[in-house]
Every structure is written in structure tokens, then in C-alpha cells.
Amino acid sequence: MTTMTPTTTMTLSRALGEGLRKAMESDPKVMVMGEDVGKLGGVFRVTDGLQKDFGEDRVVDTPLAESGIVGTAIGLALRGYRPVCEIQFDGFVYPAFDQIVSQLAHMRLRSLGTVSLPVVIRIPFGGGIGAVEHHSESPEALFAHTPGLRVVACGGPADAYVMIQQSIRSDDPVIFFEPKRRYWDKADVDTAGGLASALPLEKARTVASGTDVTVLAYGPMVRTCAEAAVAAAADGRSLEVIDLRSLAPLDNETIFASVRRTGRCVVVHEAATSGGLGAEIAARVTEECFYRLEAPVLRVCGYSTPYPPSRLEEHYLPDLERVLDGVDRAFAY
């Protein structure tokens, strides 16, 4: 007899909120802190209702001081708590950069494993909501380059619900990127399955199986690339779309296995091309899969300029047509 698992349709933002709620119910040492996370429920309403249900001691409205937020979280983690910090927008994280890369990332190795800092830093990232610079940035490569940090990005509601709980349980500090223009995307979420059977936090997910080209994406670009796979199928091309999910560490096993099957690889992300995560992936794939590649590893990314005014963001951000153009170029060699 097959047992049906209860699912609930919810937006990505609500899935994150429910994941936080589940973690707080499971562990009294989990707490949420950040600007406007309490009474307001966060600018994207992810933490809506948590302060009412868990109190002001566990859902803390902080001063407008990102360095202070992360510094306080480090102290709390040293005392046995599992703080979850919300950075209101991606471009606001830079005042806390020193605390993150100089202290948070190093403490566990510096103490030879005797001290852990289970801090999660939630960062809404990327463009597509009509905002300007400081509200539409993609700083993930800065943190993926820093040893000692786990860096992850959810792409949809189901993963958001599970991954935020897995991140909170991790004894390593986790930079948790949330695709802000996907906050209102809806999908079925398994709220009763638990974490034991969930895909591990560091593993990539195959979103669409294919045979002709591997398309690697994360965060807001996962949906775009899945739509590109449907469009490409109409032209007789089979795209294998992989949601990386974990940016540090990368799931090289899944990436390499796919590229060896398809012989072609296109990496897609919103961040600028120069020095972006796509460059690291291209280098690794070229090193490990060189004799199986039918074409160079190609990248479809944002342009290497500051984020443009909102009226120009549709030209800056990779879209379905640019992804398909990247696939076409992969077949041109």
C-alpha cells in the first residue's frame, strides 16, 4: 500500500517562513534576528507572525547595523544558540562582510574544531523586482570564495522549506541566498516528510533530464532554464537542467556526470560574468571533462557593469532568449 505524503501549495516566501517556524518549534535555541523581522515580518514578509508566536526574545528587531547583527549572532552562537540573521537586501551585507569573512568563516578551523558557529545569514539576492543598486545585487561569488562558509541558494518553494531547516541544523556557518523575484512563485511543498529523506544540502538537483547539453543554474535562473528546456524541446534539442543548490561546496559529482553524458555545458547566473561562479565551474568542468566536451563551456550571465536603473534591468538580466542563444552557441562548434 502506498502512503501519500501531505503537501501544501505555497509561495517561496511562505515556504521559508514555515521552514523557520518548524526549526524554531524543534529547537528552542533557534532564534531570528534582523531589521524589521519582528513586528513588520520582514520587508518580504518571510518572518510574518513569528514574533507574535515565539516572542521578542527569539525574534529580535535589531538596529539598522548589519555588522552589529552578525557580530551579535557570532556571540550568541558561541553561547550555544543557533541564530538566523536576515540581511534585508543583498547590497546591505557589505557592512557585515568583515565579520563574516574574518570571524564567522574562520573560527571553527582556528579552534581546531572545538568551537562551531552555527549561524545562518539569509540574503535576498538578484534583480527582477524593479529596484536599483544595493537592492538587486548578486554577491554570492564573494562568499563562495571564502573557505569556511557553506553557500547555498534555493530555487523554489519545496527546496526553500527544506534547505532553510538543513542550514539551521548545520554546525557550519551558512550563507543562504533567496531569489527575491521568485518569492511569489508557488509550488507544492511536502510539510510532513521530515529531513531524513530530503536531498542533502550539498547536493545538486536535476530539474529536467536531457541528452544534448547540460545547463547549470541556481536561484532565480532555475525557473528560467527550466522554461528554456521546454522551448528547446520544440526545436528538437534536449536540455538537462541542473539546479546547483549548493555553491560552496559544489556538487562536482553530479555536474561532471551530466557533462560527460551530454558533451556540452552552459552555466547561467544573474551575477556579472567577470569573476563569477560560472568561471569557477567552467574551469572545473574543462579540467575534469576535457576529452568528453564537444564545445567550450559557455556562460550566460549578467553584464560586467554595476546594476542598471530599473527600466534597463530586463536587458541586463539573462532571460529565456539569452539562455537559448547560449545553447545555440554550444552547438555551433
Coordinates of C-alpha atoms in Angstrom, one line a residue:
M1 CA 0.0 0.0 0.0
T2 CA 1.4 3.4 -1.0
T3 CA 1.3 6.1 1.7
M4 CA 0.5 9.6 0.3
T5 CA 2.6 12.4 1.8
P6 CA 0.6 15.6 2.6
T7 CA 1.6 18.6 0.5
T8 CA 0.6 22.2 0.6
T9 CA 0.8 24.7 -2.2
M10 CA 2.6 27.8 -1.0
T11 CA 4.8 30.6 -2.3
L12 CA 8.6 30.5 -1.8
S13 CA 8.4 33.3 0.8
R14 CA 5.8 31.4 2.8
A15 CA 7.8 28.2 2.5
L16 CA 10.8 29.9 4.0
G17 CA 8.7 31.2 6.9
E18 CA 7.2 27.8 7.5
G19 CA 10.7 26.3 7.5
L20 CA 11.8 28.8 10.0
R21 CA 8.8 28.1 12.2
K22 CA 9.4 24.4 12.0
A23 CA 13.1 24.9 13.1
M24 CA 12.1 27.2 16.0
E25 CA 9.5 24.6 17.2
S26 CA 12.1 21.9 17.0
D27 CA 14.9 23.7 18.9
P28 CA 14.4 26.4 21.5
K29 CA 18.0 27.6 20.7
V30 CA 17.0 28.8 17.2
M31 CA 16.3 32.5 17.0
V32 CA 15.7 35.0 14.2
M33 CA 17.2 38.5 14.2
G34 CA 17.4 41.4 11.7
E35 CA 15.9 44.7 10.7
D36 CA 12.1 44.7 10.8
V37 CA 11.8 40.9 11.1
G38 CA 9.5 41.1 14.1
K39 CA 6.5 43.4 14.1
L40 CA 6.7 44.0 10.4
G41 CA 7.5 40.4 9.5
G42 CA 10.4 41.4 7.2
V43 CA 10.2 43.5 4.0
F44 CA 9.2 40.4 2.1
R45 CA 7.0 39.1 5.0
V46 CA 9.1 35.9 5.3
T47 CA 9.1 36.2 9.1
D48 CA 5.4 37.3 9.4
G49 CA 3.8 36.1 12.6
L50 CA 7.0 34.6 14.1
Q51 CA 7.5 37.3 16.8
K52 CA 3.8 37.0 17.8
D53 CA 4.1 33.3 18.3
F54 CA 7.7 33.0 19.7
G55 CA 8.2 36.3 21.5
E56 CA 10.6 39.2 21.2
D57 CA 13.4 37.2 22.8
R58 CA 13.5 34.8 19.9
V59 CA 12.5 37.1 17.0
V60 CA 14.5 40.2 17.5
D61 CA 14.1 43.5 15.7
T62 CA 17.7 44.8 15.6
P63 CA 19.1 48.3 14.9
L64 CA 20.0 49.2 11.4
A65 CA 23.5 47.9 11.7
E66 CA 24.5 44.8 9.7
S67 CA 27.9 44.4 11.3
G68 CA 26.2 44.5 14.7
I69 CA 23.7 41.9 13.6
V70 CA 26.3 39.4 12.5
G71 CA 28.7 40.2 15.4
T72 CA 25.9 39.6 17.9
A73 CA 25.0 36.4 16.2
I74 CA 28.6 35.2 16.5
G75 CA 28.4 35.8 20.2
L76 CA 25.1 34.0 20.5
A77 CA 26.4 31.0 18.6
L78 CA 29.4 30.8 20.9
R79 CA 26.9 30.6 23.8
G80 CA 25.1 27.7 22.2
Y81 CA 22.3 29.4 20.2
R82 CA 21.5 28.9 16.5
P83 CA 20.8 32.5 15.2
V84 CA 19.3 33.1 11.8
C85 CA 20.2 36.6 10.6
E86 CA 18.2 38.4 7.9
I87 CA 20.0 40.9 5.7
Q88 CA 17.2 43.0 4.3
F89 CA 18.7 43.3 0.8
D90 CA 21.8 41.8 -0.9
G91 CA 23.6 45.1 -1.1
F92 CA 23.2 45.7 2.6
V93 CA 25.5 42.8 3.5
Y94 CA 28.8 44.6 2.8
P95 CA 29.0 46.4 6.2
A96 CA 28.9 42.9 7.7
F97 CA 31.5 41.5 5.3
D98 CA 34.4 41.8 7.7
Q99 CA 32.5 39.9 10.5
I100 CA 31.6 37.2 8.0
V101 CA 34.9 36.5 6.3
S102 CA 37.3 37.4 9.1
Q103 CA 35.4 35.8 12.1
L104 CA 32.5 33.7 11.1
A105 CA 34.3 31.7 8.4
H106 CA 37.5 31.1 10.4
M107 CA 36.5 30.3 14.0
R108 CA 35.9 26.6 13.6
L109 CA 39.3 25.9 12.0
R110 CA 41.1 28.4 14.2
S111 CA 39.9 26.4 17.2
L112 CA 40.7 23.1 15.6
G113 CA 37.1 22.1 15.7
T114 CA 36.4 22.8 19.3
V115 CA 34.2 25.8 18.6
S116 CA 31.4 25.8 16.0
L117 CA 29.4 28.8 14.8
P118 CA 26.0 27.6 13.6
V119 CA 24.9 30.9 12.1
V120 CA 22.6 31.2 9.1
I121 CA 22.7 34.5 7.2
R122 CA 19.7 34.9 4.9
I123 CA 20.2 37.2 1.9
P124 CA 17.5 38.0 -0.7
F125 CA 19.5 38.4 -3.9
G126 CA 19.3 39.2 -7.5
G127 CA 17.2 41.5 -9.6
G128 CA 13.9 41.5 -11.4
I129 CA 11.7 43.4 -8.9
G130 CA 12.2 46.9 -10.3
A131 CA 14.7 48.0 -7.7
V132 CA 18.1 49.7 -8.2
E133 CA 21.6 49.0 -7.0
H134 CA 22.1 47.9 -3.4
H135 CA 18.7 46.1 -3.7
S136 CA 19.4 43.9 -6.8
E137 CA 22.9 42.5 -6.5
S138 CA 24.4 39.1 -6.7
P139 CA 27.4 38.8 -4.2
E140 CA 27.5 35.1 -4.0
A141 CA 31.0 34.7 -5.5
L142 CA 32.5 36.8 -2.7
F143 CA 31.3 34.3 -0.1
A144 CA 31.8 31.1 -2.2
H145 CA 35.5 32.2 -2.5
T146 CA 35.8 32.3 1.3
P147 CA 36.8 28.9 2.9
G148 CA 34.8 28.0 6.0
L149 CA 31.4 29.1 4.7
R150 CA 28.7 27.0 3.2
V151 CA 26.9 28.9 0.5
V152 CA 23.5 27.8 -0.8
A153 CA 20.7 29.2 -2.9
C154 CA 17.2 27.8 -3.1
G155 CA 15.3 27.9 -6.4
G156 CA 11.7 27.1 -5.5
P157 CA 9.3 26.7 -2.5
A158 CA 10.0 23.0 -1.9
D159 CA 13.7 23.4 -1.6
A160 CA 13.3 26.6 0.4
Y161 CA 11.3 24.8 3.0
V162 CA 13.8 22.0 3.5
M163 CA 17.1 23.9 2.9
I164 CA 16.5 26.6 5.5
Q165 CA 15.9 23.8 8.1
Q166 CA 19.0 21.9 7.0
S167 CA 21.1 25.1 7.1
I168 CA 19.9 25.9 10.7
R169 CA 20.9 22.3 11.7
S170 CA 24.4 22.7 10.2
D171 CA 27.3 23.3 12.6
D172 CA 29.0 25.3 9.9
P173 CA 28.0 28.9 9.1
V174 CA 25.7 29.1 6.1
I175 CA 25.1 32.0 3.7
F176 CA 21.6 31.4 2.5
F177 CA 20.6 33.1 -0.7
E178 CA 17.0 33.6 -1.6
P179 CA 15.9 34.6 -5.1
K180 CA 13.8 37.7 -4.3
R181 CA 12.0 37.8 -7.7
R182 CA 10.8 34.2 -7.1
Y183 CA 9.3 34.9 -3.6
W184 CA 5.8 34.8 -5.1
D185 CA 6.3 31.6 -7.2
K186 CA 4.0 28.8 -6.0
A187 CA 4.6 25.1 -5.8
D188 CA 3.6 22.0 -3.7
V189 CA 5.7 21.7 -0.5
D190 CA 6.0 18.5 1.5
T191 CA 5.5 19.7 5.0
A192 CA 5.3 16.3 6.7
G193 CA 8.2 14.3 5.2
G194 CA 10.9 15.4 7.6
L195 CA 14.6 16.0 6.7
A196 CA 15.9 12.4 6.9
S197 CA 14.7 11.6 3.4
A198 CA 15.4 15.0 1.9
L199 CA 18.2 15.6 -0.6
P200 CA 21.3 16.6 1.3
L201 CA 22.1 20.3 1.5
E202 CA 25.3 20.0 -0.5
K203 CA 23.7 18.0 -3.4
A204 CA 22.5 19.4 -6.8
R205 CA 19.1 18.5 -8.2
T206 CA 18.3 17.5 -11.7
V207 CA 15.3 19.6 -12.7
A208 CA 14.9 18.3 -16.3
S209 CA 16.7 15.3 -17.8
G210 CA 18.3 15.7 -21.2
T211 CA 20.9 14.3 -23.6
D212 CA 22.2 17.2 -25.7
V213 CA 23.6 19.9 -23.3
T214 CA 23.9 20.4 -19.6
V215 CA 22.6 23.7 -18.3
L216 CA 23.7 24.6 -14.8
A217 CA 21.9 27.3 -12.8
Y218 CA 20.9 28.3 -9.3
G219 CA 18.5 30.7 -7.5
P220 CA 16.3 32.8 -9.8
M221 CA 17.7 31.3 -13.0
V222 CA 16.5 27.8 -12.3
R223 CA 12.9 28.6 -13.4
T224 CA 14.2 30.4 -16.5
C225 CA 16.4 27.5 -17.5
A226 CA 13.5 25.0 -17.0
E227 CA 11.4 27.1 -19.3
A228 CA 14.3 27.2 -21.8
A229 CA 14.3 23.4 -21.7
V230 CA 10.7 23.3 -22.7
A231 CA 11.3 25.8 -25.5
A232 CA 14.4 23.9 -26.8
A233 CA 12.4 20.7 -26.9
A234 CA 10.2 22.2 -29.5
D235 CA 13.3 22.6 -31.7
G236 CA 14.4 19.1 -31.1
R237 CA 17.1 19.8 -28.5
S238 CA 17.2 18.0 -25.2
L239 CA 18.5 20.1 -22.3
E240 CA 19.5 18.7 -18.9
V241 CA 18.9 21.4 -16.4
I242 CA 20.6 21.1 -13.0
D243 CA 19.9 23.3 -10.0
L244 CA 23.2 23.6 -8.2
R245 CA 21.6 24.5 -4.9
S246 CA 25.0 24.4 -3.1
L247 CA 27.5 26.9 -4.4
A248 CA 30.2 26.1 -1.8
P249 CA 30.8 23.2 -1.8
L250 CA 29.8 22.4 -5.4
D251 CA 28.4 19.0 -6.2
N252 CA 31.1 18.2 -8.7
E253 CA 30.0 14.6 -9.0
T254 CA 26.5 15.5 -10.4
I255 CA 27.9 18.2 -12.6
F256 CA 30.7 16.1 -14.1
A257 CA 28.5 13.0 -14.7
S258 CA 25.9 15.1 -16.6
V259 CA 28.5 16.9 -18.8
R260 CA 30.2 13.6 -19.6
R261 CA 26.9 12.3 -20.9
T262 CA 25.9 15.4 -22.9
G263 CA 29.3 16.7 -24.0
R264 CA 28.2 20.3 -23.7
C265 CA 27.8 22.7 -20.8
V266 CA 26.2 26.2 -20.4
V267 CA 26.4 27.9 -17.0
V268 CA 23.7 30.5 -16.2
H269 CA 23.6 33.1 -13.4
E270 CA 22.5 36.7 -12.8
A271 CA 25.8 37.8 -11.4
A272 CA 28.3 39.6 -13.6
T273 CA 30.4 37.4 -15.9
S274 CA 33.8 38.5 -14.8
G275 CA 34.9 36.6 -11.7
G276 CA 31.5 35.0 -11.3
L277 CA 30.8 31.5 -10.1
G278 CA 30.4 30.4 -13.7
A279 CA 34.1 30.9 -14.3
E280 CA 35.0 28.5 -11.5
I281 CA 32.5 25.9 -12.8
A282 CA 33.8 26.3 -16.4
A283 CA 37.4 25.8 -15.2
R284 CA 36.5 22.6 -13.2
V285 CA 34.4 21.1 -16.0
T286 CA 37.2 21.8 -18.5
E287 CA 39.8 20.2 -16.3
E288 CA 37.7 17.1 -15.5
C289 CA 35.7 16.6 -18.7
F290 CA 38.0 17.9 -21.3
Y291 CA 38.1 14.8 -23.5
R292 CA 34.3 14.4 -23.4
L293 CA 33.5 18.0 -24.3
E294 CA 32.2 18.7 -27.8
A295 CA 32.4 22.5 -27.3
P296 CA 33.9 25.0 -24.8
V297 CA 31.9 25.6 -21.5
L298 CA 29.8 28.7 -22.2
R299 CA 28.4 31.2 -19.7
V300 CA 25.2 33.2 -19.9
C301 CA 25.4 35.9 -17.2
G302 CA 24.7 39.5 -16.2
Y303 CA 27.0 42.1 -17.8
S304 CA 30.1 43.3 -16.0
T305 CA 28.7 46.6 -15.0
P306 CA 27.0 48.0 -11.9
Y307 CA 23.3 47.1 -11.7
P308 CA 21.4 49.4 -14.0
P309 CA 18.4 51.6 -13.4
S310 CA 15.2 49.5 -13.1
R311 CA 14.0 50.4 -16.6
L312 CA 17.0 48.6 -18.0
E313 CA 17.1 45.5 -15.8
E314 CA 15.3 43.4 -18.4
H315 CA 18.2 44.0 -20.8
Y316 CA 20.8 43.3 -18.1
L317 CA 19.4 40.0 -16.7
P318 CA 19.7 36.7 -18.6
D319 CA 16.3 35.7 -20.0
L320 CA 14.9 32.7 -21.9
E321 CA 16.2 34.0 -25.2
R322 CA 19.7 34.6 -23.9
V323 CA 19.8 31.1 -22.5
L324 CA 18.6 29.6 -25.8
D325 CA 21.2 31.6 -27.6
G326 CA 23.9 30.2 -25.3
V327 CA 22.6 26.7 -26.1
D328 CA 22.8 27.5 -29.9
R329 CA 26.4 28.7 -29.5
A330 CA 27.2 25.4 -27.8
F331 CA 26.1 23.6 -30.9
A332 CA 28.0 25.9 -33.2
Y333 CA 31.4 24.4 -32.6

